[in-house]
Amino acid sequence: MDRNRLAPAAVAAALALLALPLVTAAQHVRPAPYGDRLTVLAAAAPARPAVRVRGAAVEAYDPRSGARSWTYRREGRRPLAVRTAPGHAFALWSDGMVTDTARVLSVDAVRWHRAVPGLAAWLAERPGRAAGVLQQLTPAVRGGGMLAVVTPERIAAYRAADGDLRWTLPARRECAFDPGRIARVAGVLIVAQPCRDRDAWTQELVAVDALGRVTPGRTPLGNELPTASRVRAHGQRA
């Protein structure tokens, strides 16, 4: 075989071998989406860990022993509030991002991220406002619970299973929702909506549940996952 042909092929093969470690290293240093840093610390986490904000991280720990199960950080961001539901840990971050850390097939993972418009600037004025932003909604149907994010401009409801936005309720003109003034009555969330005109005090209260605003004669859409909806419909036909 011609040696002049072998030489370029040998050089190309050698360069490919030298470049392989560099490509592998580049993959390892590639930043995680949204700056996520989830560190699992316990091999056997408790079935229902407690969750708290500690410094710049969200921590899950065994309420009996205090041993940490995992820590979740986001580069350059701070967690401001957490809300838990069976199998889920929702967190509100300083950049207006809402995240869900959930257990899937015995493995803890960050399931979804949702950016809430205008929330970061409002929280920056006073971080203590974050206390009432995340609200769990009682599941009215099968297929998982719902998370409400209450901001002055709107209430948005996300399906816990996949973060799907199910409904939004904007505040009335010249009014604003107040996440710091919320009550629960028989599974219904009552949110204060103070208005400038103050026509009637009844207009300054809004009732919502997992299916949206509570009004007489409403016919809301369901919140099940698509697969659950199909299974239920098939069962009804059978």
Coordinates of N, CA and C in Angstrom, one line a residue:
M1 N 0.9 -1.2 0.0 CA 0.0 0.0 0.0 C 0.9 1.2 0.0
D2 N 0.4 2.3 -0.7 CA 1.2 3.5 -0.8 C 1.4 4.2 0.6
R3 N 2.7 4.4 0.9 CA 2.9 5.0 2.2 C 2.4 6.5 2.3
N4 N 2.4 7.1 1.1 CA 1.9 8.5 1.1 C 0.4 8.6 1.5
R5 N -0.3 7.5 1.3 CA -1.7 7.5 1.6 C -1.9 7.1 3.1
L6 N -1.0 6.3 3.6 CA -1.1 5.9 5.0 C -0.8 7.0 6.0
A7 N 0.1 7.8 5.6 CA 0.5 8.9 6.6 C -0.6 9.8 7.0
P8 N -1.4 10.4 6.0 CA -2.5 11.3 6.4 C -3.5 10.6 7.2
A9 N -3.8 9.3 6.9 CA -4.8 8.6 7.7 C -4.4 8.3 9.1
A10 N -3.1 8.0 9.3 CA -2.5 7.8 10.6 C -2.6 9.1 11.5
V11 N -2.2 10.2 10.8 CA -2.3 11.5 11.5 C -3.7 11.8 11.9
A12 N -4.7 11.6 11.1 CA -6.1 11.9 11.4 C -6.5 11.1 12.6
A13 N -6.2 9.8 12.6 CA -6.6 8.9 13.7 C -6.0 9.4 15.0
A14 N -4.7 9.8 14.9 CA -4.0 10.2 16.2 C -4.7 11.5 16.7
L15 N -5.1 12.4 15.8 CA -5.7 13.6 16.2 C -7.1 13.4 16.9
A16 N -7.8 12.4 16.3 CA -9.1 12.0 16.9 C -9.0 11.5 18.3
L17 N -7.9 10.7 18.5 CA -7.7 10.1 19.8 C -7.4 11.2 20.8
L18 N -6.5 12.2 20.4 CA -6.2 13.3 21.3 C -7.3 14.2 21.6
A19 N -8.2 14.3 20.6 CA -9.4 15.2 20.9 C -10.5 14.6 21.7
L20 N -10.5 13.3 21.8 CA -11.6 12.6 22.6 C -11.6 13.1 24.0
P21 N -10.5 13.1 24.8 CA -10.6 13.6 26.2 C -11.1 15.0 26.3
L22 N -10.7 15.8 25.3 CA -11.1 17.2 25.3 C -12.6 17.4 25.2
V23 N -13.2 16.6 24.3 CA -14.6 16.6 24.1 C -15.4 16.1 25.3
T24 N -14.9 15.0 25.9 CA -15.4 14.5 27.2 C -15.4 15.5 28.3
A25 N -14.2 16.2 28.4 CA -14.1 17.2 29.5 C -15.1 18.4 29.2
A26 N -15.3 18.8 28.0 CA -16.2 19.9 27.7 C -17.6 19.5 28.1
Q27 N -18.0 18.2 27.9 CA -19.3 17.8 28.3 C -19.5 17.9 29.8
H28 N -18.4 17.6 30.6 CA -18.5 17.6 32.0 C -18.6 19.0 32.6
V29 N -18.0 20.0 31.9 CA -18.0 21.3 32.5 C -19.1 22.1 31.9
R30 N -19.9 21.6 31.0 CA -21.1 22.3 30.5 C -22.0 22.6 31.6
P31 N -22.4 23.9 31.8 CA -23.3 24.3 32.9 C -24.6 23.6 32.9
A32 N -25.2 23.3 34.0 CA -26.5 22.6 34.2 C -27.6 23.6 33.8
P33 N -28.7 23.2 33.3 CA -29.8 24.1 33.0 C -30.3 24.9 34.2
Y34 N -30.5 26.2 34.0 CA -30.9 27.1 35.1 C -30.0 27.1 36.3
G35 N -28.7 26.7 36.1 CA -27.7 26.7 37.2 C -28.0 25.7 38.3
D36 N -28.8 24.6 38.0 CA -29.1 23.6 39.0 C -27.9 22.9 39.6
R37 N -28.0 22.7 40.9 CA -27.0 21.8 41.5 C -27.7 21.0 42.6
L38 N -28.2 19.8 42.2 CA -28.9 18.9 43.1 C -27.9 17.9 43.6
T39 N -27.7 17.8 44.9 CA -26.8 16.8 45.5 C -27.6 15.9 46.4
V40 N -27.6 14.6 46.0 CA -28.3 13.6 46.8 C -27.3 13.1 47.8
L41 N -27.6 13.1 49.1 CA -26.7 12.8 50.2 C -27.0 11.5 50.9
A42 N -28.2 11.1 50.9 CA -28.6 9.8 51.6 C -29.0 8.8 50.6
A43 N -28.5 7.6 50.7 CA -28.9 6.5 49.8 C -30.3 6.1 50.0
A44 N -30.7 6.0 51.3 CA -32.1 5.7 51.6 C -32.8 6.8 52.3
A45 N -33.5 7.7 51.5 CA -34.2 8.8 52.0 C -35.5 8.4 52.6
P46 N -35.9 9.2 53.6 CA -37.2 8.9 54.3 C -38.4 9.0 53.3
A47 N -39.4 8.3 53.5 CA -40.6 8.4 52.6 C -41.2 9.8 52.5
R48 N -41.2 10.5 53.7 CA -41.7 11.9 53.6 C -40.8 12.8 54.3
P49 N -39.7 13.2 53.7 CA -38.7 14.1 54.3 C -39.3 15.5 54.5
A50 N -38.7 16.2 55.5 CA -39.1 17.6 55.7 C -38.2 18.4 54.8
V51 N -38.7 19.6 54.5 CA -38.0 20.5 53.5 C -37.9 21.9 54.1
R52 N -36.7 22.5 54.0 CA -36.6 23.9 54.5 C -35.6 24.7 53.6
V53 N -35.6 26.0 53.8 CA -34.6 26.9 53.2 C -33.5 27.1 54.2
R54 N -32.3 26.8 53.7 CA -31.1 27.0 54.6 C -30.0 27.7 53.8
G55 N -29.8 29.0 54.1 CA -28.8 29.7 53.4 C -29.2 29.9 51.9
A56 N -28.3 29.5 51.0 CA -28.6 29.6 49.6 C -29.1 28.3 49.0
A57 N -29.6 27.4 49.8 CA -30.0 26.1 49.3 C -31.4 25.7 49.9
V58 N -32.0 24.8 49.2 CA -33.2 24.1 49.7 C -32.7 22.7 50.2
E59 N -33.1 22.3 51.4 CA -32.7 21.0 51.9 C -33.9 20.1 52.3
A60 N -33.7 18.9 52.0 CA -34.6 17.8 52.5 C -33.9 17.0 53.5
Y61 N -34.6 16.7 54.6 CA -33.9 16.0 55.7 C -34.9 15.1 56.4
D62 N -34.4 14.1 57.1 CA -35.2 13.2 57.9 C -35.7 13.9 59.2
P63 N -37.0 14.1 59.4 CA -37.4 14.9 60.6 C -37.1 14.2 61.9
R64 N -36.8 12.9 61.9 CA -36.4 12.2 63.1 C -35.0 12.3 63.4
S65 N -34.1 12.0 62.5 CA -32.7 12.0 62.7 C -32.0 13.3 62.4
G66 N -32.6 14.1 61.5 CA -32.0 15.4 61.1 C -31.1 15.2 59.9
A67 N -30.8 13.9 59.5 CA -29.9 13.7 58.4 C -30.5 14.2 57.1
R68 N -29.6 14.9 56.3 CA -30.0 15.5 55.1 C -30.2 14.4 54.0
S69 N -31.2 14.5 53.2 CA -31.4 13.6 52.1 C -30.8 14.2 50.8
W70 N -31.1 15.5 50.5 CA -30.5 16.2 49.4 C -30.5 17.7 49.6
T71 N -29.7 18.3 48.8 CA -29.6 19.8 48.8 C -29.7 20.3 47.4
Y72 N -30.4 21.4 47.2 CA -30.7 21.9 45.9 C -30.3 23.4 45.8
R73 N -29.3 23.7 45.0 CA -28.9 25.1 44.8 C -29.0 25.5 43.3
R74 N -29.1 26.8 43.1 CA -29.0 27.3 41.8 C -28.0 28.5 41.8
E75 N -27.1 28.4 40.9 CA -26.0 29.4 40.9 C -26.5 30.8 40.7
G76 N -26.0 31.6 41.7 CA -26.4 33.1 41.7 C -27.8 33.4 42.1
R77 N -28.5 32.4 42.6 CA -29.9 32.6 43.0 C -30.1 32.1 44.5
R78 N -31.1 32.7 45.1 CA -31.4 32.3 46.5 C -32.9 31.8 46.6
P79 N -33.1 30.7 47.3 CA -34.5 30.3 47.6 C -35.1 31.2 48.6
L80 N -36.3 31.6 48.4 CA -37.0 32.5 49.3 C -38.1 31.8 50.1
A81 N -38.7 30.7 49.5 CA -39.8 30.1 50.2 C -39.9 28.7 49.6
V82 N -40.5 27.7 50.4 CA -40.7 26.4 49.9 C -42.2 26.0 50.4
R83 N -42.7 25.1 49.6 CA -44.1 24.5 49.9 C -44.0 23.1 49.5
T84 N -44.5 22.2 50.4 CA -44.4 20.8 50.1 C -45.8 20.2 49.9
A85 N -45.8 19.1 49.1 CA -47.0 18.3 48.9 C -46.5 16.9 48.8
P86 N -47.3 15.8 49.0 CA -46.8 14.5 49.0 C -46.0 14.2 47.7
G87 N -44.7 13.9 47.9 CA -43.8 13.6 46.8 C -43.2 14.8 46.1
H88 N -43.5 16.0 46.5 CA -43.1 17.2 45.8 C -42.5 18.2 46.8
A89 N -41.5 19.0 46.4 CA -41.0 20.1 47.1 C -40.9 21.3 46.2
F90 N -41.8 22.3 46.3 CA -41.8 23.4 45.4 C -41.0 24.5 46.1
A91 N -40.2 25.2 45.3 CA -39.4 26.3 45.8 C -39.6 27.6 44.9
L92 N -39.5 28.7 45.6 CA -39.6 30.0 44.9 C -38.2 30.7 45.1
W93 N -37.6 31.1 43.9 CA -36.3 31.6 43.9 C -36.3 33.1 43.7
S94 N -35.1 33.8 44.0 CA -35.0 35.2 43.9 C -35.2 35.8 42.5
D95 N -35.0 35.0 41.5 CA -35.2 35.4 40.1 C -36.6 35.2 39.6
G96 N -37.5 34.9 40.5 CA -38.9 34.7 40.1 C -39.2 33.3 39.5
M97 N -38.3 32.4 39.6 CA -38.4 31.0 39.1 C -39.1 30.1 40.2
V98 N -40.0 29.3 39.8 CA -40.6 28.3 40.6 C -40.1 26.9 40.2
T99 N -39.7 26.1 41.1 CA -39.2 24.7 40.7 C -39.9 23.7 41.5
D100 N -39.8 22.5 41.0 CA -40.4 21.3 41.7 C -39.3 20.2 41.8
T101 N -39.0 19.8 43.0 CA -38.1 18.7 43.2 C -38.9 17.5 43.7
A102 N -39.0 16.4 42.9 CA -39.9 15.3 43.2 C -39.1 14.0 43.1
R103 N -39.7 13.0 43.7 CA -39.2 11.6 43.6 C -39.8 10.9 42.5
V104 N -39.0 10.3 41.6 CA -39.5 9.5 40.5 C -38.8 8.2 40.5
L105 N -39.5 7.1 40.7 CA -38.9 5.8 40.7 C -37.8 5.7 41.7
S106 N -38.0 6.2 42.9 CA -37.0 6.2 44.0 C -35.8 7.1 43.8
V107 N -35.9 8.0 42.8 CA -34.8 8.9 42.5 C -35.3 10.3 42.7
D108 N -34.6 11.2 43.4 CA -34.9 12.6 43.6 C -34.4 13.3 42.4
A109 N -35.2 14.2 41.8 CA -34.8 15.0 40.6 C -35.6 16.3 40.5
V110 N -35.0 17.3 39.9 CA -35.7 18.5 39.6 C -36.6 18.3 38.4
R111 N -37.9 18.3 38.6 CA -38.9 17.9 37.6 C -39.1 19.0 36.6
W112 N -39.4 20.2 37.1 CA -39.7 21.3 36.2 C -39.4 22.7 36.8
H113 N -39.2 23.6 35.9 CA -39.0 25.1 36.2 C -40.0 25.9 35.5
R114 N -40.5 26.9 36.2 CA -41.5 27.8 35.6 C -41.1 29.3 36.0
A115 N -40.8 30.1 35.0 CA -40.5 31.5 35.3 C -41.8 32.3 35.3
V116 N -42.0 33.1 36.4 CA -43.3 33.9 36.6 C -43.0 35.3 36.2
P117 N -43.6 35.9 35.2 CA -43.3 37.2 34.7 C -43.6 38.3 35.8
G118 N -42.6 39.2 35.9 CA -42.7 40.3 36.9 C -42.5 39.9 38.3
L119 N -42.3 38.7 38.7 CA -42.2 38.3 40.1 C -40.8 38.7 40.7
A120 N -39.8 38.6 39.9 CA -38.4 38.9 40.4 C -38.3 40.3 40.9
A121 N -38.8 41.3 40.1 CA -38.7 42.7 40.5 C -39.5 43.0 41.7
W122 N -40.7 42.4 41.8 CA -41.6 42.6 43.0 C -40.9 42.0 44.2
L123 N -40.3 40.8 44.1 CA -39.7 40.2 45.3 C -38.4 41.0 45.7
A124 N -37.7 41.6 44.7 CA -36.5 42.3 45.0 C -36.8 43.5 45.9
E125 N -38.0 44.1 45.8 CA -38.3 45.3 46.6 C -38.4 44.9 48.1
R126 N -38.9 43.7 48.4 CA -39.0 43.2 49.7 C -39.1 41.7 49.7
P127 N -37.9 40.9 49.9 CA -37.9 39.5 49.8 C -38.9 38.8 50.8
G128 N -39.3 39.4 51.9 CA -40.3 38.8 52.8 C -41.6 38.6 52.2
R129 N -41.9 39.2 51.1 CA -43.2 39.0 50.4 C -43.4 37.6 49.9
A130 N -42.3 36.8 49.8 CA -42.4 35.5 49.2 C -43.2 34.5 50.1
A131 N -43.4 34.9 51.3 CA -44.0 33.9 52.2 C -45.3 33.3 51.8
G132 N -46.2 34.1 51.1 CA -47.5 33.5 50.7 C -47.7 33.3 49.2
V133 N -46.6 33.4 48.5 CA -46.7 33.3 47.0 C -47.1 31.9 46.6
L134 N -46.5 30.8 47.2 CA -46.8 29.5 46.8 C -47.9 28.9 47.7
Q135 N -48.9 28.4 47.0 CA -50.1 27.9 47.8 C -50.5 26.6 47.1
Q136 N -50.6 25.5 48.0 CA -51.1 24.3 47.4 C -52.6 24.3 47.3
L137 N -53.2 23.8 46.2 CA -54.6 23.8 46.0 C -55.1 22.3 46.2
T138 N -56.1 22.2 46.9 CA -56.7 20.8 47.1 C -57.1 20.2 45.8
P139 N -56.6 19.0 45.5 CA -56.9 18.3 44.2 C -58.4 18.0 44.2
A140 N -59.1 18.5 43.2 CA -60.6 18.3 43.1 C -60.9 17.1 42.3
V141 N -59.8 16.6 41.5 CA -60.0 15.4 40.6 C -58.8 14.6 40.8
R142 N -58.9 13.4 40.2 CA -57.8 12.5 40.2 C -56.7 12.9 39.3
G143 N -55.4 12.5 39.5 CA -54.4 12.8 38.6 C -53.3 13.7 39.2
G144 N -53.4 14.0 40.6 CA -52.3 14.8 41.2 C -52.9 16.2 41.7
G145 N -52.0 16.8 42.5 CA -52.4 18.1 43.1 C -52.1 19.3 42.2
M146 N -52.3 20.5 42.7 CA -52.1 21.7 41.9 C -51.4 22.7 42.8
L147 N -50.6 23.5 42.2 CA -49.8 24.6 42.9 C -50.3 25.9 42.4
A148 N -50.7 26.8 43.3 CA -51.0 28.2 42.9 C -49.9 29.1 43.2
V149 N -49.6 30.0 42.3 CA -48.6 31.0 42.5 C -49.3 32.4 42.5
V150 N -49.3 33.0 43.6 CA -50.1 34.2 43.8 C -49.2 35.4 43.7
T151 N -49.4 36.3 42.7 CA -48.7 37.5 42.6 C -49.7 38.7 42.5
P152 N -49.2 39.9 42.7 CA -50.2 41.0 42.6 C -51.0 41.1 41.4
E153 N -50.4 40.7 40.2 CA -51.1 40.8 38.9 C -52.0 39.7 38.6
R154 N -51.7 38.5 39.1 CA -52.5 37.3 38.7 C -52.2 36.1 39.7
I155 N -53.2 35.2 39.6 CA -53.0 33.9 40.2 C -52.8 32.8 39.1
A156 N -51.8 32.1 39.1 CA -51.5 31.0 38.1 C -51.5 29.7 38.8
A157 N -52.1 28.7 38.2 CA -52.2 27.3 38.8 C -51.4 26.4 37.9
Y158 N -50.5 25.6 38.5 CA -49.7 24.6 37.7 C -50.0 23.2 38.2
R159 N -50.1 22.3 37.3 CA -50.2 20.9 37.7 C -48.9 20.4 38.3
A160 N -49.0 19.8 39.5 CA -47.8 19.4 40.2 C -47.0 18.3 39.4
A161 N -47.7 17.4 38.7 CA -47.1 16.3 38.1 C -46.1 16.7 37.0
D162 N -46.4 17.7 36.2 CA -45.6 18.1 35.1 C -45.4 19.6 34.9
G163 N -45.9 20.4 35.8 CA -45.7 21.8 35.7 C -46.6 22.5 34.7
D164 N -47.6 21.8 34.1 CA -48.4 22.4 33.1 C -49.3 23.5 33.7
L165 N -49.3 24.6 33.0 CA -50.1 25.8 33.4 C -51.6 25.4 33.1
R166 N -52.4 25.4 34.1 CA -53.8 24.9 33.9 C -54.8 26.1 33.8
W167 N -54.6 27.2 34.6 CA -55.4 28.3 34.5 C -54.7 29.5 35.1
T168 N -55.2 30.7 34.7 CA -54.7 32.0 35.3 C -55.9 32.9 35.6
L169 N -55.8 33.6 36.6 CA -56.8 34.6 37.0 C -56.2 36.0 37.2
P170 N -56.4 36.9 36.3 CA -55.8 38.2 36.5 C -56.6 39.0 37.5
A171 N -55.9 39.9 38.2 CA -56.6 40.8 39.1 C -57.5 41.8 38.4
R172 N -58.5 42.3 39.1 CA -59.4 43.3 38.5 C -58.6 44.6 38.3
R173 N -59.1 45.4 37.3 CA -58.5 46.7 37.1 C -58.5 47.5 38.3
E174 N -57.4 48.2 38.6 CA -57.2 49.0 39.8 C -57.2 48.2 41.1
C175 N -56.9 46.9 40.9 CA -56.8 46.0 42.1 C -55.5 45.2 42.0
A176 N -55.2 44.5 43.1 CA -54.0 43.7 43.1 C -54.2 42.6 44.2
F177 N -53.8 41.4 43.9 CA -53.9 40.3 44.8 C -52.8 40.5 45.9
D178 N -53.1 40.1 47.1 CA -52.1 40.3 48.2 C -51.8 38.9 48.7
P179 N -50.6 38.3 48.4 CA -50.2 37.0 48.9 C -50.1 36.9 50.4
G180 N -49.9 38.0 51.0 CA -49.8 38.0 52.5 C -51.1 37.9 53.2
R181 N -52.2 37.9 52.5 CA -53.6 37.9 53.1 C -54.4 36.8 52.4
I182 N -54.2 35.6 52.9 CA -54.8 34.4 52.3 C -55.4 33.5 53.4
A183 N -56.6 33.0 53.2 CA -57.2 32.1 54.2 C -57.7 30.9 53.4
R184 N -58.0 29.8 54.2 CA -58.5 28.5 53.6 C -59.8 28.2 54.3
V185 N -60.8 27.9 53.5 CA -62.1 27.5 54.0 C -62.6 26.3 53.2
A186 N -62.7 25.1 53.9 CA -63.2 23.9 53.3 C -62.6 23.6 51.9
G187 N -61.2 23.7 51.9 CA -60.5 23.4 50.7 C -60.5 24.5 49.6
V188 N -61.0 25.6 49.9 CA -61.1 26.8 49.0 C -60.1 27.8 49.5
L189 N -59.3 28.4 48.6 CA -58.4 29.5 48.9 C -59.0 30.8 48.8
I190 N -59.0 31.6 49.8 CA -59.6 33.0 49.8 C -58.4 33.9 49.7
V191 N -58.4 34.7 48.7 CA -57.2 35.7 48.5 C -57.8 37.1 48.5
A192 N -57.1 37.9 49.3 CA -57.5 39.4 49.3 C -57.1 40.0 48.0
Q193 N -58.0 40.9 47.5 CA -57.7 41.7 46.3 C -58.1 43.1 46.5
P194 N -57.3 43.8 47.3 CA -57.6 45.2 47.6 C -57.7 46.1 46.3
C195 N -58.6 47.0 46.3 CA -58.8 47.9 45.1 C -58.7 49.3 45.5
R196 N -58.4 50.2 44.5 CA -58.3 51.6 44.8 C -59.7 52.2 45.0
D197 N -60.7 51.8 44.1 CA -62.0 52.4 44.2 C -62.8 52.0 45.4
R198 N -62.6 50.7 45.8 CA -63.2 50.2 47.0 C -64.8 50.3 46.9
D199 N -65.3 49.8 45.8 CA -66.8 49.9 45.6 C -67.5 49.0 46.7
A200 N -67.0 47.8 46.8 CA -67.7 46.9 47.8 C -66.6 45.9 48.3
W201 N -66.7 45.6 49.6 CA -65.7 44.7 50.2 C -65.7 43.3 49.6
T202 N -66.9 42.9 49.1 CA -67.0 41.6 48.5 C -66.1 41.4 47.2
Q203 N -65.9 42.6 46.5 CA -65.1 42.6 45.3 C -63.6 42.5 45.7
E204 N -63.2 42.6 46.9 CA -61.9 42.6 47.4 C -61.5 41.2 47.9
L205 N -62.3 40.2 47.7 CA -62.0 38.8 48.1 C -62.3 37.9 46.9
V206 N -61.4 37.0 46.6 CA -61.5 36.1 45.5 C -61.4 34.7 46.0
A207 N -62.3 33.8 45.6 CA -62.2 32.3 46.0 C -61.8 31.5 44.9
V208 N -60.7 30.7 45.1 CA -60.3 29.8 44.0 C -60.0 28.4 44.6
D209 N -60.1 27.4 43.7 CA -59.7 26.0 44.1 C -58.9 25.4 42.9
A210 N -58.7 24.1 42.9 CA -57.9 23.5 41.9 C -58.4 23.7 40.5
L211 N -59.7 24.0 40.3 CA -60.3 24.1 39.0 C -60.5 25.6 38.6
G212 N -60.0 26.5 39.4 CA -60.1 27.9 39.0 C -61.0 28.7 40.0
R213 N -61.5 29.9 39.5 CA -62.3 30.7 40.4 C -63.6 30.0 40.7
V214 N -64.0 30.1 42.0 CA -65.3 29.5 42.4 C -66.4 30.5 42.1
T215 N -67.3 30.1 41.2 CA -68.4 31.0 40.8 C -69.6 30.1 40.7
P216 N -70.8 30.6 40.9 CA -72.0 29.8 40.7 C -72.2 29.2 39.3
G217 N -72.5 27.9 39.2 CA -72.8 27.3 37.9 C -71.6 27.2 36.9
R218 N -70.4 27.2 37.5 CA -69.2 27.1 36.6 C -69.1 25.7 36.0
T219 N -68.4 25.6 34.8 CA -68.1 24.3 34.2 C -66.7 24.3 33.8
P220 N -65.8 24.1 34.8 CA -64.4 24.2 34.5 C -63.8 23.0 33.8
L221 N -62.6 23.1 33.2 CA -61.9 22.0 32.6 C -61.3 21.2 33.7
G222 N -61.0 19.9 33.5 CA -60.3 19.1 34.4 C -58.8 19.3 34.4
N223 N -58.1 18.8 35.4 CA -56.7 19.0 35.5 C -55.9 17.7 35.5
E224 N -56.5 16.6 35.1 CA -55.8 15.3 35.0 C -54.7 15.3 33.9
L225 N -53.7 14.5 34.1 CA -52.8 14.2 33.0 C -53.5 13.6 31.8
P226 N -53.1 13.9 30.6 CA -53.8 13.3 29.4 C -54.1 11.8 29.5
T227 N -53.1 11.0 30.0 CA -53.3 9.6 30.1 C -54.4 9.3 31.0
A228 N -54.5 10.0 32.2 CA -55.5 9.7 33.1 C -56.9 10.1 32.6
S229 N -57.0 11.1 31.8 CA -58.2 11.5 31.2 C -58.7 10.4 30.2
R230 N -57.8 9.9 29.4 CA -58.2 8.9 28.5 C -58.7 7.6 29.2
V231 N -58.0 7.2 30.3 CA -58.4 6.0 31.0 C -59.7 6.2 31.6
R232 N -60.0 7.4 32.2 CA -61.3 7.7 32.8 C -62.4 7.6 31.8
A233 N -62.2 8.2 30.6 CA -63.2 8.3 29.6 C -63.5 6.9 29.0
H234 N -62.4 6.0 28.9 CA -62.6 4.7 28.4 C -63.4 3.9 29.5
G235 N -63.2 4.1 30.8 CA -63.9 3.4 31.8 C -65.4 3.8 31.8
Q236 N -65.7 5.1 31.5 CA -67.1 5.5 31.4 C -67.8 4.9 30.2
R237 N -67.1 4.8 29.1 CA -67.7 4.2 27.9 C -68.0 2.7 28.2
A238 N -67.0 2.0 28.8 CA -67.2 0.6 29.1 C -68.4 0.4 30.0

